[in-house]
XYZ file of C-alpha atoms in Angstrom:
540
model
C 7.063 -88.191 -16.230
C 4.123 -88.788 -13.911
C 4.007 -91.300 -11.115
C 2.187 -93.858 -13.200
C 4.841 -94.176 -15.929
C 8.574 -94.730 -16.308
C 10.848 -94.436 -19.331
C 11.688 -97.571 -21.298
C 15.360 -96.682 -21.738
C 15.839 -96.501 -17.943
C 14.218 -99.894 -17.475
C 16.305 -101.330 -20.275
C 19.505 -100.079 -18.681
C 18.462 -101.539 -15.335
C 17.739 -104.937 -16.907
C 20.655 -104.870 -19.384
C 22.804 -107.554 -17.726
C 19.923 -110.002 -17.538
C 18.965 -109.319 -21.127
C 22.485 -110.329 -22.188
C 22.289 -113.521 -20.130
C 18.883 -114.449 -21.525
C 20.019 -113.721 -25.102
C 23.145 -115.948 -24.910
C 23.065 -118.306 -21.909
C 26.345 -120.142 -21.300
C 26.510 -123.513 -23.051
C 26.505 -126.346 -20.515
C 27.774 -129.707 -21.749
C 26.644 -133.018 -20.315
C 29.653 -135.045 -21.509
C 33.239 -134.345 -20.501
C 34.952 -135.896 -23.540
C 34.758 -134.052 -26.862
C 33.271 -136.507 -29.351
C 32.697 -136.357 -33.083
C 29.764 -137.981 -34.894
C 31.696 -141.218 -35.516
C 32.602 -141.544 -31.831
C 29.000 -140.978 -30.775
C 27.787 -143.591 -33.267
C 30.393 -146.060 -31.940
C 29.124 -145.568 -28.382
C 25.442 -145.822 -29.308
C 26.124 -148.954 -31.344
C 28.133 -150.728 -28.657
C 25.604 -149.716 -25.986
C 22.729 -151.085 -28.071
C 24.559 -154.363 -28.671
C 25.883 -154.980 -25.158
C 23.347 -156.227 -22.641
C 26.075 -156.040 -19.983
C 26.551 -152.306 -20.571
C 22.825 -151.654 -20.392
C 22.572 -153.683 -17.203
C 25.448 -151.706 -15.669
C 23.764 -148.428 -16.642
C 20.516 -149.580 -14.996
C 22.407 -150.455 -11.796
C 24.189 -147.101 -11.703
C 20.965 -145.212 -12.375
C 19.815 -146.195 -8.891
C 22.708 -144.099 -7.543
C 23.121 -141.434 -10.199
C 20.530 -140.037 -12.611
C 23.151 -139.279 -15.257
C 24.955 -142.645 -15.250
C 24.701 -143.214 -19.060
C 26.622 -139.967 -19.650
C 29.347 -141.129 -17.253
C 29.631 -144.490 -19.016
C 29.834 -142.732 -22.384
C 32.721 -140.599 -21.097
C 34.595 -143.610 -19.719
C 34.076 -145.463 -23.006
C 35.298 -142.544 -25.121
C 38.411 -142.147 -22.961
C 39.383 -145.711 -23.810
C 38.165 -145.679 -27.416
C 39.489 -142.426 -28.841
C 43.018 -142.230 -30.244
C 43.654 -138.941 -28.419
C 40.808 -138.118 -26.004
C 40.273 -134.405 -25.426
C 38.423 -133.141 -22.344
C 36.284 -130.037 -22.198
C 37.146 -127.274 -19.789
C 35.278 -127.801 -16.529
C 33.804 -124.272 -16.783
C 31.569 -125.280 -19.700
C 30.218 -128.393 -17.981
C 26.758 -128.599 -16.482
C 27.341 -128.600 -12.707
C 25.635 -131.991 -12.371
C 28.286 -133.462 -14.720
C 31.336 -132.024 -12.964
C 31.797 -135.343 -11.167
C 32.081 -137.014 -14.584
C 34.706 -134.492 -15.606
C 36.733 -135.184 -12.488
C 36.444 -138.955 -12.957
C 37.647 -138.967 -16.568
C 40.372 -136.438 -15.742
C 41.634 -138.769 -13.018
C 41.366 -141.740 -15.378
C 43.401 -140.121 -18.140
C 46.064 -139.063 -15.648
C 46.367 -142.468 -13.948
C 49.517 -144.545 -14.625
C 47.566 -147.523 -15.970
C 45.606 -145.508 -18.535
C 48.312 -145.526 -21.227
C 48.672 -149.301 -20.915
C 44.893 -149.671 -21.165
C 44.577 -147.614 -24.325
C 47.235 -149.599 -26.158
C 44.640 -152.397 -26.355
C 41.429 -150.343 -26.582
C 42.058 -147.336 -28.848
C 39.922 -147.717 -31.963
C 38.462 -151.041 -30.755
C 34.870 -150.521 -29.617
C 34.584 -153.998 -28.131
C 37.779 -153.663 -26.083
C 36.746 -150.182 -24.934
C 33.353 -151.534 -23.842
C 35.111 -154.323 -21.977
C 37.253 -151.701 -20.243
C 34.080 -149.940 -19.073
C 32.676 -153.194 -17.713
C 35.965 -153.983 -15.971
C 35.616 -150.679 -14.097
C 32.022 -151.368 -13.026
C 32.869 -152.161 -9.411
C 35.052 -149.071 -9.063
C 32.382 -146.848 -10.620
C 29.681 -148.213 -8.309
C 31.885 -147.605 -5.277
C 32.870 -144.150 -6.463
C 29.266 -143.059 -6.968
C 28.321 -144.451 -3.560
C 31.133 -142.552 -1.831
C 30.484 -139.314 -3.716
C 26.843 -138.938 -2.713
C 27.395 -135.498 -1.176
C 29.178 -134.293 -4.313
C 26.311 -135.523 -6.479
C 23.751 -133.830 -4.245
C 25.683 -130.550 -4.189
C 26.340 -130.499 -7.936
C 22.695 -131.395 -8.556
C 21.580 -128.406 -6.469
C 24.065 -126.202 -8.274
C 22.707 -127.400 -11.605
C 19.138 -126.656 -10.600
C 20.131 -123.260 -9.196
C 21.931 -122.393 -12.430
C 18.892 -123.384 -14.474
C 16.667 -121.255 -12.244
C 19.037 -118.309 -12.659
C 18.903 -118.676 -16.437
C 15.108 -118.940 -16.298
C 14.974 -115.782 -14.119
C 17.175 -113.947 -16.650
C 14.811 -115.046 -19.410
C 11.854 -113.746 -17.321
C 13.530 -110.307 -17.212
C 13.661 -110.280 -21.001
C 10.030 -111.290 -21.256
C 8.902 -108.597 -18.763
C 10.871 -105.948 -20.662
C 9.365 -107.098 -23.979
C 5.866 -106.693 -22.600
C 6.792 -103.266 -21.263
C 8.171 -102.231 -24.654
C 4.939 -103.248 -26.381
C 2.941 -100.913 -24.090
C 5.377 -97.981 -24.232
C 4.034 -94.816 -25.897
C 5.793 -92.676 -28.492
C 7.922 -90.957 -25.833
C 9.102 -94.286 -24.376
C 6.865 -94.022 -21.307
C 5.909 -97.398 -19.742
C 2.855 -97.902 -17.516
C 3.779 -98.299 -13.847
C 2.464 -101.882 -13.431
C 4.657 -103.102 -16.280
C 7.647 -101.158 -15.005
C 7.147 -102.711 -11.585
C 7.013 -106.153 -13.213
C 10.385 -105.485 -14.847
C 11.881 -104.426 -11.498
C 10.491 -107.540 -9.789
C 11.930 -109.756 -12.538
C 15.340 -108.080 -12.131
C 15.207 -108.587 -8.369
C 14.295 -112.270 -8.809
C 17.151 -112.712 -11.292
C 19.635 -111.155 -8.877
C 18.455 -113.416 -6.062
C 18.613 -116.485 -8.320
C 22.125 -115.560 -9.415
C 23.255 -115.147 -5.811
C 21.778 -118.544 -4.955
C 23.491 -120.120 -7.989
C 26.844 -118.678 -6.846
C 26.363 -120.052 -3.344
C 25.484 -123.494 -4.692
C 28.438 -123.381 -7.096
C 30.719 -122.596 -4.167
C 29.311 -125.416 -2.041
C 29.630 -127.849 -4.962
C 33.230 -126.784 -5.553
C 34.083 -127.363 -1.882
C 32.466 -130.809 -1.915
C 34.298 -131.674 -5.128
C 37.650 -130.543 -3.724
C 37.139 -132.780 -0.704
C 36.281 -135.742 -2.928
C 39.153 -135.362 -5.418
C 41.720 -137.553 -3.557
C 39.230 -140.413 -3.311
C 38.231 -140.035 -6.962
C 41.867 -140.140 -8.067
C 42.539 -143.240 -6.011
C 39.439 -144.989 -7.373
C 40.358 -143.963 -10.932
C 43.854 -145.421 -10.572
C 42.444 -148.704 -9.329
C 39.784 -148.742 -12.051
C 42.305 -148.075 -14.831
C 44.610 -150.803 -13.527
C 41.751 -153.305 -13.277
C 40.541 -152.458 -16.773
C 44.046 -152.699 -18.252
C 44.545 -156.105 -16.642
C 41.161 -157.413 -17.828
C 41.744 -156.252 -21.400
C 45.322 -157.600 -21.334
C 44.157 -160.996 -20.105
C 41.513 -161.270 -22.791
C 44.004 -160.243 -25.489
C 46.458 -162.848 -24.152
C 43.684 -165.442 -24.130
C 42.870 -164.688 -27.755
C 46.523 -164.908 -28.750
C 46.966 -168.195 -26.870
C 44.145 -169.697 -28.915
C 45.594 -168.349 -32.159
C 43.031 -165.568 -32.651
C 44.892 -162.527 -33.966
C 43.852 -158.912 -33.403
C 42.801 -158.424 -37.012
C 40.403 -161.351 -36.825
C 38.711 -160.147 -33.635
C 38.329 -156.605 -34.960
C 36.438 -157.967 -37.975
C 34.071 -160.000 -35.800
C 30.557 -158.703 -35.077
C 30.226 -157.527 -31.485
C 27.935 -160.345 -30.376
C 30.151 -163.034 -31.915
C 33.249 -161.617 -30.281
C 31.521 -161.387 -26.919
C 30.379 -165.017 -27.164
C 33.861 -166.127 -28.168
C 35.489 -164.269 -25.281
C 33.031 -165.770 -22.811
C 33.638 -169.236 -24.206
C 37.401 -168.814 -23.929
C 37.089 -167.572 -20.344
C 34.752 -170.321 -19.167
C 35.530 -173.267 -21.449
C 36.941 -176.645 -20.539
C 40.551 -175.633 -21.163
C 40.306 -171.997 -20.018
C 42.696 -172.709 -17.124
C 45.349 -173.885 -19.555
C 45.407 -170.972 -21.991
C 48.943 -170.106 -20.919
C 50.115 -173.681 -21.568
C 48.472 -173.620 -25.006
C 50.192 -170.329 -25.782
C 53.561 -171.669 -24.627
C 53.212 -174.717 -26.861
C 52.398 -172.568 -29.860
C 55.317 -170.221 -29.181
C 57.695 -173.143 -28.762
C 56.517 -174.704 -32.026
C 56.946 -171.375 -33.828
C 60.459 -171.105 -32.430
C 61.326 -174.585 -33.662
C 59.985 -173.738 -37.118
C 62.292 -170.738 -37.188
C 65.284 -173.006 -36.572
C 64.597 -175.021 -39.700
C 66.738 -174.471 -42.802
C 64.708 -174.313 -45.982
C 65.462 -177.188 -48.367
C 67.714 -178.820 -45.706
C 66.858 -181.633 -43.353
C 67.304 -181.568 -39.634
C 68.192 -179.004 -37.021
C 70.543 -176.092 -37.757
C 73.675 -176.561 -35.661
C 76.254 -174.290 -37.309
C 78.200 -173.550 -40.497
C 80.411 -175.908 -42.521
C 82.243 -175.950 -45.896
C 81.085 -177.664 -49.068
C 79.539 -177.240 -52.523
C 75.805 -177.812 -51.820
C 74.243 -174.684 -53.326
C 70.913 -175.405 -51.574
C 72.572 -174.698 -48.203
C 74.797 -171.710 -49.064
C 74.575 -168.975 -46.416
C 73.281 -165.538 -47.574
C 76.634 -163.736 -47.219
C 78.189 -166.141 -49.745
C 75.409 -165.512 -52.240
C 75.891 -161.770 -51.806
C 79.354 -162.140 -53.366
C 77.692 -162.908 -56.704
C 76.407 -159.339 -56.754
C 79.986 -158.031 -57.148
C 81.310 -158.829 -60.643
C 84.926 -158.753 -59.509
C 84.277 -161.513 -56.930
C 82.304 -163.951 -59.074
C 85.490 -165.736 -60.139
C 86.429 -166.166 -56.486
C 82.992 -167.679 -55.779
C 83.412 -170.091 -58.707
C 86.838 -171.168 -57.489
C 85.604 -171.792 -53.951
C 82.613 -173.703 -55.325
C 84.908 -175.910 -57.394
C 87.086 -176.552 -54.356
C 84.079 -177.305 -52.128
C 84.928 -174.426 -49.786
C 81.679 -172.450 -49.780
C 80.210 -171.740 -46.342
C 77.047 -173.791 -45.878
C 74.430 -174.215 -43.178
C 75.230 -177.338 -41.195
C 72.331 -179.366 -39.826
C 71.941 -182.431 -37.709
C 70.416 -185.025 -39.982
C 66.771 -185.905 -39.449
C 64.196 -187.248 -41.807
C 62.624 -184.466 -43.829
C 59.144 -183.180 -43.202
C 56.154 -184.878 -44.751
C 53.883 -183.561 -47.477
C 50.609 -185.233 -46.568
C 48.216 -184.457 -43.755
C 49.239 -184.110 -40.124
C 46.957 -186.253 -37.972
C 46.875 -186.010 -34.176
C 45.292 -188.991 -32.438
C 44.560 -187.754 -28.927
C 43.621 -190.120 -26.122
C 40.564 -188.854 -24.190
C 40.050 -191.843 -21.908
C 39.147 -191.337 -18.234
C 42.770 -191.562 -17.109
C 43.567 -188.357 -19.043
C 41.776 -186.456 -16.250
C 44.776 -187.133 -14.019
C 46.879 -184.166 -12.975
C 50.625 -183.946 -13.207
C 53.155 -181.365 -11.932
C 51.692 -177.906 -11.472
C 48.161 -179.279 -11.566
C 48.319 -179.624 -15.361
C 46.082 -182.439 -16.554
C 47.176 -184.966 -19.151
C 44.259 -183.810 -21.286
C 45.377 -180.174 -21.152
C 48.937 -181.097 -22.105
C 47.867 -183.354 -24.987
C 45.355 -180.839 -26.386
C 47.932 -178.027 -26.202
C 50.385 -180.216 -28.109
C 47.718 -181.053 -30.703
C 46.849 -177.367 -31.216
C 50.521 -176.612 -31.796
C 50.547 -179.399 -34.410
C 47.548 -177.703 -36.036
C 49.607 -174.495 -36.292
C 52.513 -176.499 -37.674
C 50.362 -178.045 -40.394
C 48.807 -174.737 -41.395
C 52.196 -173.057 -41.573
C 53.321 -175.738 -44.047
C 50.061 -175.634 -46.028
C 49.192 -179.188 -44.962
C 45.790 -180.517 -43.911
C 45.315 -181.244 -40.221
C 43.017 -183.861 -38.748
C 42.304 -184.229 -35.051
C 41.088 -187.667 -33.963
C 39.828 -187.909 -30.388
C 39.530 -191.471 -29.164
C 39.037 -193.619 -26.084
C 37.287 -196.991 -26.193
C 36.735 -198.789 -29.504
C 33.205 -197.396 -29.830
C 34.193 -193.795 -29.037
C 35.895 -191.715 -31.691
C 35.396 -188.243 -33.152
C 37.154 -186.704 -36.158
C 37.807 -182.972 -36.716
C 39.131 -181.889 -40.123
C 40.990 -178.638 -40.822
C 41.916 -178.242 -44.519
C 45.233 -176.544 -45.200
C 43.908 -173.706 -47.390
C 41.102 -171.790 -45.625
C 41.775 -170.294 -42.172
C 40.649 -172.494 -39.302
C 37.557 -171.121 -37.568
C 38.324 -170.570 -33.912
C 34.955 -172.060 -32.910
C 35.881 -175.282 -34.724
C 39.263 -175.306 -32.985
C 37.491 -174.881 -29.645
C 35.098 -177.725 -30.448
C 38.105 -179.975 -31.077
C 39.957 -178.827 -27.944
C 36.989 -179.050 -25.587
C 35.599 -182.439 -26.643
C 36.282 -185.248 -24.158
C 34.909 -188.738 -24.701
C 35.841 -190.714 -21.572
C 36.016 -194.480 -21.347
C 38.816 -196.985 -21.966
C 41.677 -197.016 -24.489
C 41.851 -198.589 -27.943
C 44.574 -197.881 -30.521
C 43.328 -199.877 -33.487
C 40.325 -197.754 -34.448
C 41.953 -194.272 -34.249
C 45.133 -195.413 -36.021
C 43.095 -197.291 -38.620
C 40.974 -194.176 -39.187
C 44.119 -192.050 -39.548
C 45.587 -194.485 -42.094
C 42.322 -194.462 -44.056
C 42.351 -190.661 -44.192
C 45.923 -190.690 -45.525
C 44.938 -193.337 -48.074
C 42.032 -191.181 -49.286
C 44.375 -188.210 -49.527
C 46.844 -190.298 -51.539
C 44.137 -191.500 -53.914
C 42.582 -188.029 -54.376
C 45.648 -185.779 -54.420
C 48.575 -188.213 -54.820
C 50.086 -186.893 -51.590
C 52.095 -189.378 -49.544
C 54.359 -189.099 -46.505
C 51.762 -187.931 -44.025
C 52.476 -187.773 -40.297
C 50.460 -189.332 -37.477
C 51.075 -188.354 -33.863
C 49.636 -190.672 -31.225
C 49.289 -188.961 -27.817
C 48.281 -191.324 -25.028
C 48.844 -192.125 -21.365
C 48.177 -195.836 -21.695
C 49.015 -198.934 -23.690
C 46.735 -201.551 -25.145
C 47.038 -204.695 -27.207
C 46.595 -204.819 -30.983
C 45.851 -207.977 -32.997
C 48.305 -209.625 -35.349
C 45.913 -209.238 -38.274
C 45.542 -205.518 -37.614
C 49.322 -205.141 -37.224
C 49.948 -206.855 -40.589
C 47.443 -204.597 -42.359
C 48.885 -201.562 -40.591
C 52.430 -202.313 -41.731
C 51.270 -202.912 -45.313
C 49.458 -199.574 -45.636
C 52.312 -197.775 -43.842
C 54.840 -199.070 -46.413
C 52.561 -198.138 -49.309
C 51.765 -194.588 -48.150
C 55.175 -193.911 -46.573
C 53.787 -192.113 -43.525
C 55.387 -191.813 -40.109
C 53.946 -192.516 -36.678
C 55.228 -190.451 -33.785
C 54.285 -191.532 -30.289
C 54.048 -189.416 -27.160
C 53.532 -191.434 -23.994
C 52.302 -189.196 -21.164
C 53.290 -190.327 -17.681
C 52.985 -193.985 -18.626
C 54.557 -196.891 -16.668
C 57.987 -197.952 -17.900
C 56.641 -201.207 -19.327
C 54.323 -199.307 -21.697
C 57.272 -197.806 -23.555
C 59.855 -200.516 -22.962
C 61.593 -202.310 -25.800
C 59.152 -204.659 -27.497
C 56.030 -202.926 -26.137
C 53.092 -202.130 -28.414
C 53.943 -198.417 -28.488
C 57.629 -199.070 -29.162
C 56.878 -201.480 -31.995
C 54.266 -199.258 -33.658
C 56.022 -195.888 -33.485
C 58.892 -194.700 -35.660
C 59.718 -192.098 -33.051
C 58.557 -192.537 -29.424
C 59.128 -190.192 -26.525
C 57.938 -190.253 -22.926
C 56.708 -187.127 -21.125
C 56.823 -187.077 -17.332
C 56.791 -183.322 -16.627
C 53.575 -181.846 -18.001
C 54.784 -178.294 -17.342
C 57.699 -178.704 -19.766
C 56.585 -177.978 -23.338
C 60.104 -178.481 -24.684
C 59.967 -182.256 -24.197
C 58.464 -182.415 -27.705
C 60.545 -179.625 -29.269
C 62.296 -181.883 -31.780
C 58.886 -183.158 -32.957
C 58.148 -179.728 -34.412
C 61.405 -179.685 -36.354
C 60.593 -182.816 -38.325
C 56.818 -182.492 -38.856
């Protein structure tokens, strides 16, 4: 071999390591959470639909060039049923911060509580991301050195891979010029050696940058873990509060999951910022109390269950007595006890049975209903919460519900909720949030309620409706109106329940307008106590 040539096999051996690297460079992932096609579609869809997510990404981009990848990882952690993280060794160095963040998130105590409400629910998972926005901004601000170091390491690794590829290209050119004995011209051989030297230098630089990035990451880990714990707790609380808000307003999880993203977002915002948003807990308590009172009812028996007695009323026989009929040998014993009136029966405290017609809530929305009672609860909030519980009561019994909001004689608004189709939550909110203001007049709302019951009787032959008048005031009614009222009440056989909220004693005294109009009148002084109307929900 002369001085101007070198053998190809020697050059190939010298460049062998770099050829292997250029042929199969290590895969570097930009997302820390392993995601299937469905998961990726869920993220892209929710990102496209949520202006808040896009705004957050734009804000974070001012601090971190790869912010959308970080948000995708945080979303997938909350959304997936069993999130699986990649090994940190296969991550692009610039995304190692993401890997550490999601690792800390998944290991934080509040993460399990968060995922109970977000797994499989793209909207809830997106909300969890938004709830962590402040923590993510702070974390990226505090981890500037880590981001700079990992960014350098990423660039150094890319340069090392490019240098390895340059070795392969130089060797290819040398192979094309090699003669039959494998001799390569000196200039091309020198180019291969220079490419190998550059690759070795680039690899050394990549190792140094990897080491510096690892040191910076190790120093930042405690802060990242602390921020992740706080972020997971904040997200869990935000998602829990929204779920509780939905439940308080009677929106079940199945209904929200079927809602389009934009509709659900608008509903959540309306519930958070609406007129009665402060009183969601009170509304929920009323509904729970009413449900509890329904559970205490005995089917086909009137009144409140108070114990067990003996008798022969087969409609009130307790289940254990009926079970005896399943044993042939004991049927004669059952017959004998029935004949003797010694069967065990549910005992109830006698009350008039429930109605069959519509339930109508006449709710006073005069100016005085702004007034606050104990705990800062307004009379309006208490009355609307009671009315919404009556709506639940009617729907549970398959009865129509009508909400009549009234104040002065010229101010009245009617909201109808038929018993068959589910009530739209937006319609329920319209009813709950409407406030008319003004004075107080009983004749028009009660007359309207009676007319509705009369129409129901004429159309469907349903009588025995129930009207609930909720007011904080008293007013006079004319003798003519009273005579007509009593006539239609006898004909339709409906009942009028009255709830006087924090009214003066004279308003509910014997002989007062309220006392004379109502079949059942109660006074409420403590607006924090939902149980003051508990018996109402046993007889309606």
